[in-house]
Coordinates of C-alpha atoms in Angstrom, one line a residue:
Chain L
X863 CA 25.8 69.2 -26.4
X864 CA 24.2 70.7 -23.3
X865 CA 20.5 70.1 -22.9
X866 CA 18.2 72.7 -21.4
X867 CA 18.0 76.4 -21.5
X868 CA 20.9 78.5 -22.8
X869 CA 23.5 79.2 -20.1
X870 CA 23.5 82.5 -18.5
X871 CA 26.2 84.2 -16.4
X872 CA 27.3 82.4 -13.3
X873 CA 25.3 84.6 -11.0
X874 CA 22.6 87.1 -10.7
X875 CA 21.7 89.6 -8.1
X876 CA 18.3 90.1 -6.6
X877 CA 16.9 93.1 -4.7
X878 CA 13.9 93.4 -2.3
X879 CA 12.1 96.6 -1.4
X880 CA 10.5 96.4 2.0
X881 CA 8.3 99.5 2.6
X882 CA 5.6 101.0 4.7
X883 CA 2.6 102.1 2.7
X884 CA 0.8 105.4 2.8
X885 CA -2.8 106.0 1.5
X886 CA -1.3 108.0 -1.4
X887 CA -0.6 105.8 -4.4
X888 CA 1.9 108.2 -5.8
X889 CA 3.9 108.3 -2.6
X890 CA 4.1 104.5 -2.6
X891 CA 5.2 104.4 -6.2
X892 CA 7.9 107.0 -5.4
X893 CA 9.1 105.0 -2.4
X894 CA 9.2 101.9 -4.5
X895 CA 11.1 103.7 -7.2
X896 CA 13.6 105.0 -4.6
X897 CA 14.1 101.5 -3.2
X898 CA 14.6 100.1 -6.7
X899 CA 17.2 102.8 -7.4
X900 CA 18.9 102.0 -4.2
X901 CA 19.0 98.2 -5.0
X902 CA 20.2 98.8 -8.5
X903 CA 23.0 101.0 -7.1
X904 CA 24.1 98.1 -5.0
X905 CA 24.2 95.7 -8.0
X906 CA 20.6 94.3 -8.1
X907 CA 19.5 93.0 -11.5
X908 CA 16.1 91.7 -10.5
X909 CA 14.1 93.7 -8.0
X910 CA 10.8 92.6 -6.4
X911 CA 8.3 94.9 -4.6
X912 CA 6.0 93.8 -1.9
X913 CA 2.4 92.5 -2.5
X914 CA 0.0 95.3 -3.3
X915 CA 2.8 97.8 -2.8
X916 CA 0.8 100.7 -4.3
X917 CA -1.8 100.9 -1.5
X918 CA -2.4 100.1 2.1
X919 CA -3.5 96.6 2.7
X920 CA -7.2 97.3 2.1
X921 CA -8.4 93.7 2.6
X922 CA -8.9 94.3 6.3
X923 CA -12.5 95.0 5.5
X924 CA -14.9 94.3 2.6
X925 CA -15.7 97.6 0.9
X926 CA -16.8 97.9 -2.7
X927 CA -15.1 101.2 -3.0
X928 CA -11.8 99.6 -2.7
X929 CA -12.2 98.2 -6.2
X930 CA -11.4 101.7 -7.4
X931 CA -7.8 100.9 -6.3
X932 CA -7.5 98.3 -9.0
X933 CA -5.8 98.9 -12.4
X934 CA -5.2 97.1 -15.6
X935 CA -2.1 95.3 -16.9
X936 CA -0.9 97.4 -18.7
X937 CA -1.9 100.3 -16.5
X938 CA -0.4 103.1 -14.5
X939 CA 1.8 101.0 -12.3
X940 CA 3.2 98.7 -15.0
X941 CA 3.7 101.7 -17.3
X942 CA 5.6 103.6 -14.6
X943 CA 7.8 100.8 -13.8
X944 CA 8.4 99.7 -17.4
X945 CA 9.9 103.0 -18.0
X946 CA 12.1 102.6 -14.9
X947 CA 13.1 99.1 -15.8
X948 CA 14.2 100.2 -19.3
X949 CA 16.1 103.2 -18.1
X950 CA 17.9 101.2 -15.4
X951 CA 18.2 98.0 -17.3
X952 CA 16.7 96.1 -14.4
X953 CA 14.1 93.3 -14.2
X954 CA 11.2 94.3 -12.0
X955 CA 8.5 92.2 -10.2
X956 CA 5.6 94.6 -9.7
X957 CA 2.6 93.5 -7.8
X958 CA -0.7 94.9 -9.1
X959 CA -4.3 94.8 -7.8
X960 CA -5.4 93.8 -11.3
X961 CA -8.7 94.8 -12.8
X962 CA -9.3 92.2 -15.6
X963 CA -13.0 93.0 -16.3
X964 CA -15.9 94.5 -14.5
X965 CA -16.4 92.4 -11.4
X966 CA -13.3 90.3 -12.1
X967 CA -10.1 91.2 -10.2
X968 CA -6.9 89.4 -9.3
X969 CA -4.0 89.8 -6.9
X970 CA -1.3 89.7 -9.5
X971 CA 2.4 90.5 -10.2
X972 CA 3.7 91.8 -13.5
X973 CA 7.2 90.8 -14.5
X974 CA 8.8 93.5 -16.5
X975 CA 12.0 92.6 -18.3
X976 CA 15.0 94.9 -18.4
X977 CA 14.0 96.1 -21.8
X978 CA 10.8 97.5 -20.3
X979 CA 8.7 94.8 -22.0
X980 CA 6.1 92.8 -20.1
X981 CA 7.6 89.4 -19.6
X982 CA 4.4 88.0 -18.1
X983 CA 1.9 88.0 -15.3
X984 CA 1.4 85.8 -12.3
X985 CA -2.0 85.7 -10.6
X986 CA -2.1 84.6 -7.0
X987 CA -3.4 81.0 -7.0
X988 CA -4.1 80.5 -3.2
X989 CA -6.4 83.2 -1.9
X990 CA -7.0 83.5 1.9
X991 CA -10.0 84.6 3.8
X992 CA -9.4 85.2 7.5
X993 CA -10.3 88.1 9.8
X994 CA -8.6 91.2 8.5
X995 CA -7.3 89.2 5.4
X996 CA -10.6 89.1 3.5
X997 CA -9.1 88.5 0.1
X998 CA -11.7 86.2 -1.3
X999 CA -14.0 89.2 -1.5
X1000 CA -11.6 91.0 -3.7
X1001 CA -9.6 88.5 -5.7
X1002 CA -10.6 85.7 -8.1
X1003 CA -8.1 82.8 -7.7
X1004 CA -5.4 82.9 -10.4
X1005 CA -6.0 81.0 -13.6
X1006 CA -2.6 81.2 -15.2
X1007 CA -1.0 78.4 -13.2
X1008 CA 2.5 78.5 -12.0
X1009 CA 4.8 80.4 -14.2
X1010 CA 8.5 80.9 -14.9
X1011 CA 9.6 84.1 -16.6
X1012 CA 12.7 84.1 -18.8
X1013 CA 14.2 87.5 -18.1
X1014 CA 17.5 89.0 -19.1
X1015 CA 19.2 88.0 -15.9
X1016 CA 17.4 84.9 -14.5
X1017 CA 14.6 82.5 -14.9
X1018 CA 12.3 83.7 -12.1
X1019 CA 9.2 82.3 -10.5
X1020 CA 6.7 84.4 -8.6
X1021 CA 4.2 83.3 -6.0
X1022 CA 2.3 85.6 -3.8
X1023 CA 1.8 85.6 0.0
X1024 CA -0.7 82.8 0.9
X1025 CA 0.9 80.7 -1.8
X1026 CA 3.9 80.5 0.4
X1027 CA 2.3 78.0 2.7
X1028 CA 1.7 75.5 -0.1
X1029 CA 4.6 73.2 -1.0
X1030 CA 2.7 72.3 -4.2
X1031 CA 3.1 75.8 -5.5
X1032 CA 6.8 76.0 -4.9
X1033 CA 7.3 72.5 -6.4
X1034 CA 5.5 73.3 -9.6
X1035 CA 7.3 76.6 -10.0
X1036 CA 10.6 74.9 -9.5
X1037 CA 9.7 72.1 -11.9
X1038 CA 9.1 74.9 -14.5
X1039 CA 12.8 75.8 -14.1
X1040 CA 12.8 78.7 -11.7
X1041 CA 16.2 79.6 -10.3
X1042 CA 14.6 81.9 -7.7
X1043 CA 11.1 82.1 -6.4
X1044 CA 9.9 85.5 -5.3
X1045 CA 7.2 85.8 -2.7
X1046 CA 5.8 89.4 -2.5
X1047 CA 3.8 89.3 0.7
X1048 CA 1.7 91.3 3.2
X1049 CA 1.7 89.5 6.5
X1050 CA 1.6 90.7 10.1
X1051 CA 0.0 90.5 13.5
X1052 CA -3.5 91.6 14.4
X1053 CA -3.4 94.7 16.5
X1054 CA -0.7 97.3 17.2
X1055 CA 1.2 95.6 20.1
X1056 CA 4.7 94.2 19.8
X1057 CA 4.5 90.4 19.4
X1058 CA 4.7 88.0 22.3
X1059 CA 6.0 84.5 22.1
X1060 CA 3.1 83.2 20.0
X1061 CA 3.5 86.0 17.5
X1062 CA 7.2 85.4 17.2
X1063 CA 6.5 81.7 16.7
X1064 CA 4.1 82.6 13.8
X1065 CA 6.8 84.7 12.1
X1066 CA 9.3 81.9 12.6
X1067 CA 7.0 79.4 11.1
X1068 CA 6.5 81.7 8.1
X1069 CA 10.3 81.9 7.6
X1070 CA 10.7 78.2 8.2
X1071 CA 8.2 76.9 5.7
X1072 CA 9.6 79.1 3.0
X1073 CA 13.2 78.0 3.8
X1074 CA 11.8 74.5 3.5
X1075 CA 10.7 75.3 -0.1
X1076 CA 14.2 76.4 -1.0
X1077 CA 15.6 73.2 0.5
X1078 CA 13.1 70.7 -1.0
X1079 CA 13.5 72.3 -4.4
X1080 CA 17.1 73.5 -4.5
X1081 CA 16.1 77.0 -5.5
X1082 CA 16.7 80.5 -4.1
X1083 CA 13.8 82.0 -2.3
X1084 CA 13.4 85.7 -1.9
X1085 CA 10.6 87.0 0.3
X1086 CA 9.5 90.7 0.6
X1087 CA 7.0 91.7 3.2
X1088 CA 5.7 95.1 4.1
X1089 CA 6.2 97.0 7.4
X1090 CA 4.2 99.5 9.4
X1091 CA 0.9 99.6 11.3
X1092 CA -2.2 100.1 9.2
X1093 CA -5.5 100.9 10.9
X1094 CA -9.0 100.2 9.6
X1095 CA -12.5 100.0 10.9
X1096 CA -11.7 96.3 11.5
X1097 CA -8.8 97.1 13.8
X1098 CA -5.1 97.3 12.9
X1099 CA -2.5 95.1 11.4
X1100 CA 1.2 95.3 12.3
X1101 CA 3.2 94.0 9.4
X1102 CA 6.2 92.2 10.5
X1103 CA 8.7 92.8 7.7
X1104 CA 11.5 90.3 8.1
X1105 CA 12.1 90.1 4.3
X1106 CA 14.9 87.6 3.5
X1107 CA 16.7 85.7 0.8
X1108 CA 17.8 82.1 1.3
X1109 CA 20.0 79.9 -0.9
X1110 CA 19.1 76.5 -2.3
X1111 CA 20.3 74.9 0.9
X1112 CA 17.9 77.1 2.9
X1113 CA 20.6 79.2 4.4
X1114 CA 19.4 82.8 5.0
X1115 CA 21.9 85.0 3.1
X1116 CA 20.3 88.3 4.0
X1117 CA 17.4 89.5 6.0
X1118 CA 15.7 92.7 7.1
X1119 CA 15.8 92.4 10.9
X1120 CA 13.3 94.7 12.5
X1121 CA 10.1 96.4 11.3
X1122 CA 11.6 99.3 9.3
X1123 CA 11.7 100.0 5.6
X1124 CA 14.8 98.3 4.1
X1125 CA 16.3 97.4 0.8
X1126 CA 18.0 94.0 0.6
X1127 CA 20.4 92.9 -2.1
X1128 CA 21.7 89.3 -2.5
X1129 CA 23.9 87.5 -5.1
X1130 CA 22.6 84.2 -6.3
X1131 CA 25.0 81.7 -7.7
X1132 CA 24.1 79.2 -10.4
X1133 CA 27.2 77.2 -9.4
X1134 CA 25.9 77.0 -5.8
X1135 CA 22.5 75.9 -7.1
X1136 CA 24.0 73.2 -9.3
X1137 CA 26.2 72.0 -6.4
X1138 CA 23.4 71.9 -4.0
X1139 CA 21.3 69.8 -6.3
X1140 CA 24.2 67.4 -7.0
X1141 CA 24.8 67.0 -3.3
X1142 CA 21.1 66.4 -2.5
X1143 CA 19.6 65.1 -5.7
X1144 CA 16.0 65.2 -4.6
X1145 CA 14.6 65.8 -8.1
X1146 CA 16.2 62.6 -9.2
X1147 CA 14.2 60.5 -6.8
X1148 CA 10.7 62.0 -6.9
X1149 CA 8.2 59.1 -7.0
X1150 CA 5.9 60.6 -9.5
X1151 CA 4.0 57.4 -9.7
X1152 CA 2.8 57.9 -6.2
X1153 CA 1.7 61.5 -6.2
X1154 CA -1.6 61.5 -8.1
X1155 CA -3.8 61.6 -5.0
X1156 CA -2.4 65.1 -4.3
X1157 CA -5.1 66.4 -6.6
X1158 CA -7.8 65.2 -4.1
X1159 CA -9.2 67.3 -1.4
X1160 CA -8.7 64.8 1.4
X1161 CA -8.1 61.1 1.5
X1162 CA -10.8 60.1 3.9
X1163 CA -12.7 57.8 1.4
X1164 CA -11.3 54.9 -0.6
X1165 CA -10.0 54.3 -3.2
X1166 CA -6.7 55.9 -2.1
X1167 CA -5.1 55.4 -5.5
X1168 CA -2.3 53.1 -4.5
X1169 CA 0.8 53.7 -6.6
X1170 CA 1.3 51.8 -9.8
X1171 CA 4.8 50.7 -10.6
Chain R
X266 CA -23.5 64.4 14.3
X267 CA -19.8 64.7 14.0
X268 CA -18.2 63.5 10.7
X269 CA -14.9 61.8 10.6
X270 CA -13.1 59.3 12.7
X271 CA -14.3 58.6 16.2
X272 CA -12.9 61.0 18.8
X273 CA -10.0 60.0 20.9
X274 CA -8.7 61.4 24.1
X275 CA -7.5 65.0 23.9
X276 CA -3.9 64.1 23.8
X277 CA -1.4 61.3 23.2
X278 CA 2.3 61.0 24.1
X279 CA 5.0 59.9 21.7
X280 CA 8.5 58.6 22.5
X281 CA 11.6 58.4 20.4
X282 CA 14.6 56.1 21.0
X283 CA 17.8 57.6 19.6
X284 CA 20.5 54.9 19.8
X285 CA 24.0 54.0 18.7
X286 CA 24.1 50.6 17.0
X287 CA 26.4 47.7 17.5
X288 CA 27.2 44.9 15.1
X289 CA 25.2 42.6 17.4
X290 CA 21.5 42.5 16.5
X291 CA 20.6 41.2 20.0
X292 CA 22.4 44.1 21.6
X293 CA 20.5 46.6 19.5
X294 CA 17.1 44.9 20.2
X295 CA 17.9 45.1 23.9
X296 CA 19.0 48.8 23.7
X297 CA 15.7 49.5 21.8
X298 CA 13.7 47.7 24.4
X299 CA 15.4 49.5 27.2
X300 CA 14.7 52.8 25.5
X301 CA 11.0 51.8 25.0
X302 CA 10.7 50.9 28.6
X303 CA 12.2 54.3 29.6
X304 CA 9.8 56.1 27.3
X305 CA 6.8 54.2 28.6
X306 CA 7.9 54.9 32.1
X307 CA 7.7 58.6 31.3
X308 CA 4.3 58.3 29.8
X309 CA 4.8 57.5 26.1
X310 CA 2.0 55.7 24.4
X311 CA 3.5 55.5 20.9
X312 CA 7.2 54.9 20.6
X313 CA 9.3 55.0 17.4
X314 CA 12.7 53.4 16.8
X315 CA 15.2 54.7 14.4
X316 CA 15.6 53.5 10.8
X317 CA 17.2 50.0 10.5
X318 CA 17.7 50.1 14.3
X319 CA 18.6 46.4 14.5
X320 CA 21.9 46.8 12.6
X321 CA 24.7 49.1 11.8
X322 CA 23.9 51.2 8.7
X323 CA 25.2 48.6 6.2
X324 CA 24.4 50.7 3.1
X325 CA 27.8 52.4 3.2
X326 CA 28.9 49.6 0.8
X327 CA 27.3 47.2 -1.7
X328 CA 27.7 43.7 -0.3
X329 CA 25.4 40.8 -1.1
X330 CA 26.2 39.3 2.3
X331 CA 24.2 42.1 4.0
X332 CA 21.0 40.6 2.7
X333 CA 21.5 38.1 5.4
X334 CA 20.5 40.9 7.8
X335 CA 17.0 41.1 6.4
X336 CA 14.0 39.4 8.0
X337 CA 10.4 38.9 7.3
X338 CA 7.3 40.7 8.6
X339 CA 6.4 38.9 10.8
X340 CA 9.9 37.9 11.8
X341 CA 12.2 38.0 14.8
X342 CA 12.0 41.8 15.3
X343 CA 8.3 42.2 14.9
X344 CA 7.7 39.1 17.1
X345 CA 10.0 40.5 19.8
X346 CA 8.4 43.9 19.9
X347 CA 4.9 42.6 19.5
X348 CA 5.3 40.8 22.8
X349 CA 6.7 44.0 24.3
X350 CA 3.9 46.1 22.9
X351 CA 1.3 43.8 24.4
X352 CA 3.0 43.6 27.8
X353 CA 3.4 47.3 28.1
X354 CA 0.2 48.4 26.3
X355 CA 2.2 50.6 23.9
X356 CA 2.1 51.2 20.2
X357 CA 5.5 50.6 18.5
X358 CA 7.0 51.7 15.2
X359 CA 9.6 49.2 14.4
X360 CA 11.8 49.7 11.3
X361 CA 12.7 46.4 9.6
X362 CA 15.1 45.5 6.8
X363 CA 12.3 43.5 5.2
X364 CA 12.8 40.4 3.1
X365 CA 9.7 40.1 1.0
X366 CA 10.9 37.4 -1.3
X367 CA 14.2 36.1 -2.7
X368 CA 15.8 39.1 -4.3
X369 CA 13.1 41.5 -3.1
X370 CA 13.8 43.6 -0.1
X371 CA 12.4 46.8 1.4
X372 CA 13.3 49.5 3.9
X373 CA 10.2 49.2 6.0
X374 CA 8.6 50.0 9.3
X375 CA 6.1 47.8 11.0
X376 CA 3.4 49.5 13.2
X377 CA 2.5 47.3 16.1
X378 CA -0.6 48.2 18.0
X379 CA -0.8 48.2 21.8
X380 CA -2.6 44.8 21.6
X381 CA 0.5 43.3 20.0
X382 CA -1.2 43.0 16.7
X383 CA 0.4 44.2 13.5
X384 CA -1.4 47.4 12.5
X385 CA 0.4 47.6 9.2
X386 CA 3.6 48.2 7.3
X387 CA 5.0 51.2 5.6
X388 CA 7.7 50.7 2.9
X389 CA 10.1 53.5 2.2
X390 CA 8.9 55.2 -1.0
X391 CA 11.9 57.5 -1.8
X392 CA 15.2 55.5 -1.8
X393 CA 18.5 57.4 -2.0
X394 CA 21.7 56.4 -3.7
X395 CA 24.6 58.6 -2.8
X396 CA 28.2 57.7 -1.7
X397 CA 27.9 55.8 1.6
X398 CA 24.1 55.7 1.3
X399 CA 23.8 53.1 -1.4
X400 CA 20.2 52.1 -0.7
X401 CA 19.1 51.5 -4.3
X402 CA 21.3 48.4 -4.2
X403 CA 19.4 47.0 -1.2
X404 CA 15.8 48.3 -1.2
X405 CA 13.1 48.2 -3.8
X406 CA 11.0 51.4 -3.6
X407 CA 7.8 50.9 -1.5
X408 CA 4.6 49.9 -3.2
X409 CA 2.2 50.4 -0.4
X410 CA 1.8 54.2 -0.9
X411 CA 1.4 56.6 2.0
X412 CA -0.3 55.1 5.0
X413 CA -2.0 56.1 8.2
X414 CA -2.4 53.5 10.9
X415 CA -5.3 53.6 13.3
X416 CA -3.8 52.6 16.6
X417 CA -5.1 52.6 20.1
X418 CA -3.8 56.0 20.9
X419 CA -3.4 58.0 17.7
X420 CA -3.7 58.0 13.9
X421 CA -0.1 57.8 12.9
X422 CA 1.8 58.2 9.7
X423 CA 5.2 56.8 9.1
X424 CA 7.7 58.0 6.5
X425 CA 11.4 56.9 6.4
X426 CA 14.5 59.1 6.1
X427 CA 14.9 60.2 2.5
X428 CA 11.2 60.6 2.3
X429 CA 11.7 63.5 4.7
X430 CA 12.9 65.8 1.9
X431 CA 9.7 65.3 -0.2
X432 CA 6.8 67.6 0.6
X433 CA 4.5 65.3 -1.5
X434 CA 5.0 62.4 1.0
X435 CA 4.2 64.5 4.0
X436 CA 1.2 66.0 2.3
X437 CA -0.3 62.7 1.2
X438 CA 0.3 61.2 4.7
X439 CA -1.5 64.2 6.3
X440 CA -4.4 64.0 3.8
X441 CA -4.8 60.4 4.9
X442 CA -5.5 61.8 8.4
X443 CA -2.3 61.5 10.2
X444 CA -2.1 63.4 13.5
X445 CA 1.7 62.8 13.7
X446 CA 4.2 61.8 11.1
X447 CA 7.1 59.7 12.4
X448 CA 10.4 59.8 10.5
X449 CA 12.8 57.0 11.5
X450 CA 16.1 58.1 10.0
X451 CA 19.8 57.4 9.6
X452 CA 21.5 60.5 8.5
X453 CA 25.0 61.9 9.3
X454 CA 28.2 63.4 8.1
X455 CA 30.8 61.6 6.0
X456 CA 33.9 60.9 8.0
X457 CA 34.6 61.1 11.7
X458 CA 35.3 64.8 12.2
X459 CA 33.1 67.1 14.1
X460 CA 31.0 69.2 11.7
X461 CA 32.1 72.5 10.4
X462 CA 29.8 75.3 9.3
X463 CA 28.7 73.4 6.2
X464 CA 27.9 70.3 8.1
X465 CA 25.9 72.2 10.7
X466 CA 24.0 74.0 7.9
X467 CA 23.1 70.5 6.4
X468 CA 21.7 69.4 9.8
X469 CA 19.8 72.7 10.1
X470 CA 18.3 72.2 6.6
X471 CA 17.2 68.7 7.6
X472 CA 15.4 70.1 10.7
X473 CA 14.0 73.0 8.8
X474 CA 12.4 71.0 5.9
X475 CA 10.7 68.7 8.4
X476 CA 9.4 71.5 10.5
X477 CA 8.1 72.9 7.3
X478 CA 6.1 69.7 6.7
X479 CA 4.5 70.2 10.2
X480 CA 3.6 73.8 9.4
X481 CA 2.3 73.2 5.9
X482 CA 0.1 70.3 7.0
X483 CA -0.8 71.2 10.6
X484 CA 0.5 67.9 12.0
X485 CA 3.0 66.8 14.7
X486 CA 6.3 65.6 13.3
X487 CA 8.5 63.2 15.3
X488 CA 12.0 62.4 13.9
X489 CA 14.3 59.8 15.3
X490 CA 17.9 59.5 14.0
X491 CA 20.8 57.4 15.1
X492 CA 24.0 58.5 16.7
X493 CA 27.6 57.2 16.7
X494 CA 30.4 56.7 14.3
X495 CA 30.2 53.6 12.1
X496 CA 33.2 52.6 10.1
X497 CA 33.2 50.6 6.9
X498 CA 35.5 49.8 3.9
X499 CA 34.0 52.9 2.3
X500 CA 35.0 55.2 5.2
X501 CA 32.9 56.3 8.1
X502 CA 29.7 58.0 8.9
X503 CA 29.1 60.2 11.9
X504 CA 25.3 60.1 12.6
X505 CA 24.2 63.4 13.9
X506 CA 21.3 62.4 16.2
X507 CA 19.3 65.6 16.9
X508 CA 16.0 63.7 17.1
X509 CA 13.1 66.1 17.7
X510 CA 9.4 66.5 18.0
X511 CA 7.6 69.6 16.6
X512 CA 4.1 70.7 17.0
X513 CA 1.6 71.6 14.1
X514 CA 2.9 75.1 14.2
X515 CA 6.5 73.9 13.6
X516 CA 7.7 74.7 17.2
X517 CA 10.2 72.2 18.4
X518 CA 8.8 70.9 21.7
X519 CA 11.7 68.5 22.5
X520 CA 15.0 67.7 21.0
X521 CA 18.0 65.5 21.6
X522 CA 20.8 68.0 21.6
X523 CA 24.2 66.4 21.1
X524 CA 25.2 63.1 19.6
X525 CA 24.5 60.8 22.4
X526 CA 21.8 58.1 22.9
X527 CA 18.7 59.7 24.3
X528 CA 15.0 58.9 24.8
X529 CA 12.6 61.7 24.1
X530 CA 9.0 62.0 25.2
X531 CA 6.5 64.6 24.1
X532 CA 2.8 65.2 24.6
X533 CA 0.7 65.9 21.5
X534 CA -2.5 67.8 21.9
X535 CA -5.5 67.3 19.5
X536 CA -6.8 70.6 20.8
X537 CA -3.6 72.3 19.7
X538 CA -3.7 70.6 16.3
X539 CA -7.3 71.7 15.8
X540 CA -6.6 75.2 16.9
X541 CA -3.6 75.5 14.6
X542 CA -5.6 74.4 11.6
X543 CA -8.3 76.8 12.4
X544 CA -5.9 79.7 12.7
X545 CA -4.1 78.8 9.5
X546 CA -6.6 76.9 7.4
X547 CA -4.3 75.8 4.7
X548 CA -6.2 72.7 3.9
X549 CA -9.3 74.8 3.1
X550 CA -7.6 76.6 0.3
X551 CA -5.6 74.0 -1.5
X552 CA -6.0 74.6 -5.3
X553 CA -6.4 71.0 -6.2
X554 CA -7.4 72.0 -9.7
X555 CA -3.8 73.2 -10.3
X556 CA -1.7 70.4 -8.9
X557 CA -2.0 67.7 -11.6
X558 CA 1.5 68.4 -13.2
X559 CA 3.1 67.4 -9.9
X560 CA 3.0 63.9 -11.3
X561 CA 5.4 64.9 -14.1
X562 CA 9.1 64.5 -13.8
X563 CA 9.9 68.1 -14.9
X564 CA 8.0 70.8 -16.7
X565 CA 10.4 71.6 -19.5
X566 CA 8.2 70.6 -22.3
X567 CA 4.7 71.9 -23.1
X568 CA 1.9 71.3 -22.5
X569 CA 2.2 72.5 -18.9
X570 CA -1.3 71.5 -18.0
X571 CA -2.8 74.9 -17.3
X572 CA -5.3 74.6 -14.5
X573 CA -9.0 74.1 -15.3
X574 CA -11.5 75.9 -13.3

């Protein structure tokens, strides 16, 4: 008599592959594959790669030639990792610089089920444009909404990098039934220098806001960021790594301390998720009659849509 | 040629009065007044009291007699603190167990401007109902929406306790133009024992999710919680205090370590708020075309309202 999706096993295990990227796509694919094999060897069933893992973070500058780095879905990256997913029996989240049509590109992530079949695609909804992060030049904002993918081992949501600052994105993904939200990411400090207090505070804010999404929604959050210094005409970026997994109470259960390539593995318990949401039943008390103005840009002009009861 | 509200001074100073409550309303009003005077003496211009500061936290049990604790707005509490606000030239946020009509009560906060005039009222929107926090028996959910109050010193938003777990509430208050969001609160552990690891993790989650609201919205957040052990027929609650102020980057600028009565004072800089929002321009990139389903209870049934462009 249970309502809702069919029950799965009591837990599932996620893996994250935090890498430094080289200019050689093949090298990056190999490093990603090595990381996936490492994670699977340690029990991972769902492994996520970092944002745009196949290339350096080319968005430091606006250069039409970089569109040559894009590929289709399906395309070389998804085909490569579909074979790997099938052979290892693992679910993979594979970020792709997606060429959808001439002049139409997205910052995407393909979800490949453990059968090797494509479970679906998420296209980054929130696209930044800041110095050395010139993504609006390259990527059209996603038009597939917030997705949850029913995979062999878990119901997973995927959001990408800049999305991580938006509580709306996490909420809508959780409301779709995600048990874990993956955030493939490319974030770091401008320049090559080790961070000072301000830089460390930035990184701490990035961790905090995402732990907040886990807490507010009662979901696991798994974040994978790149490491390494990447130079460009525009300067350099020092990617801060610090990939982590936190539980539905926001407790960090594993993290990649330091700016080195690392593979993280963490078990996620459906029992703990259920228990957390019973103890703090936030979903029960959402005042959905009061939220409509959230679709407005800013509430500086009346009417302010007072709630209806 | 500037657009938007008239500029104010470059900074304002907030105060928080963290108290233990006695069964005597007059004692609590006096303790609150003493705390306000202390804060003002240290430069505070806007001082916030804790949730239901005038009484013990009576919601541990369901008892009709407790409705006798309610009062009107205006009423004894607002009249008392309006006089104090005028005499000190300070803005006050005064939580009130509000009697609106026979059988109609709210968990409210009156905002009293430095002139002594009532700037407005916020009524708690999200009302919990958990063991020892039986608020749905006492309080009708607020019907005034999310408010920002233009006071002499700052544009302030007020949310109350359980609201603090809802990113929607913080977002809508920030979109109304709040520079700081106050969270008068009554939260603690069940029982009298010192917290173990699980209890400390709960408190950390409570801090984290509210710091997340500051970060996601680029606003100051000022949280004031009660302290002390309060016994009832239903057991006891040990209120964990830990009031704090964090800046628009989520950095905690002052906090009340330990479970003792304390008065906190923190300066809030409009320059820092502006700088934070320029560095991380999250409001620029909200994808308001994708947020409509946030007004749905859960997204387990199609249609899922895919975004329109």
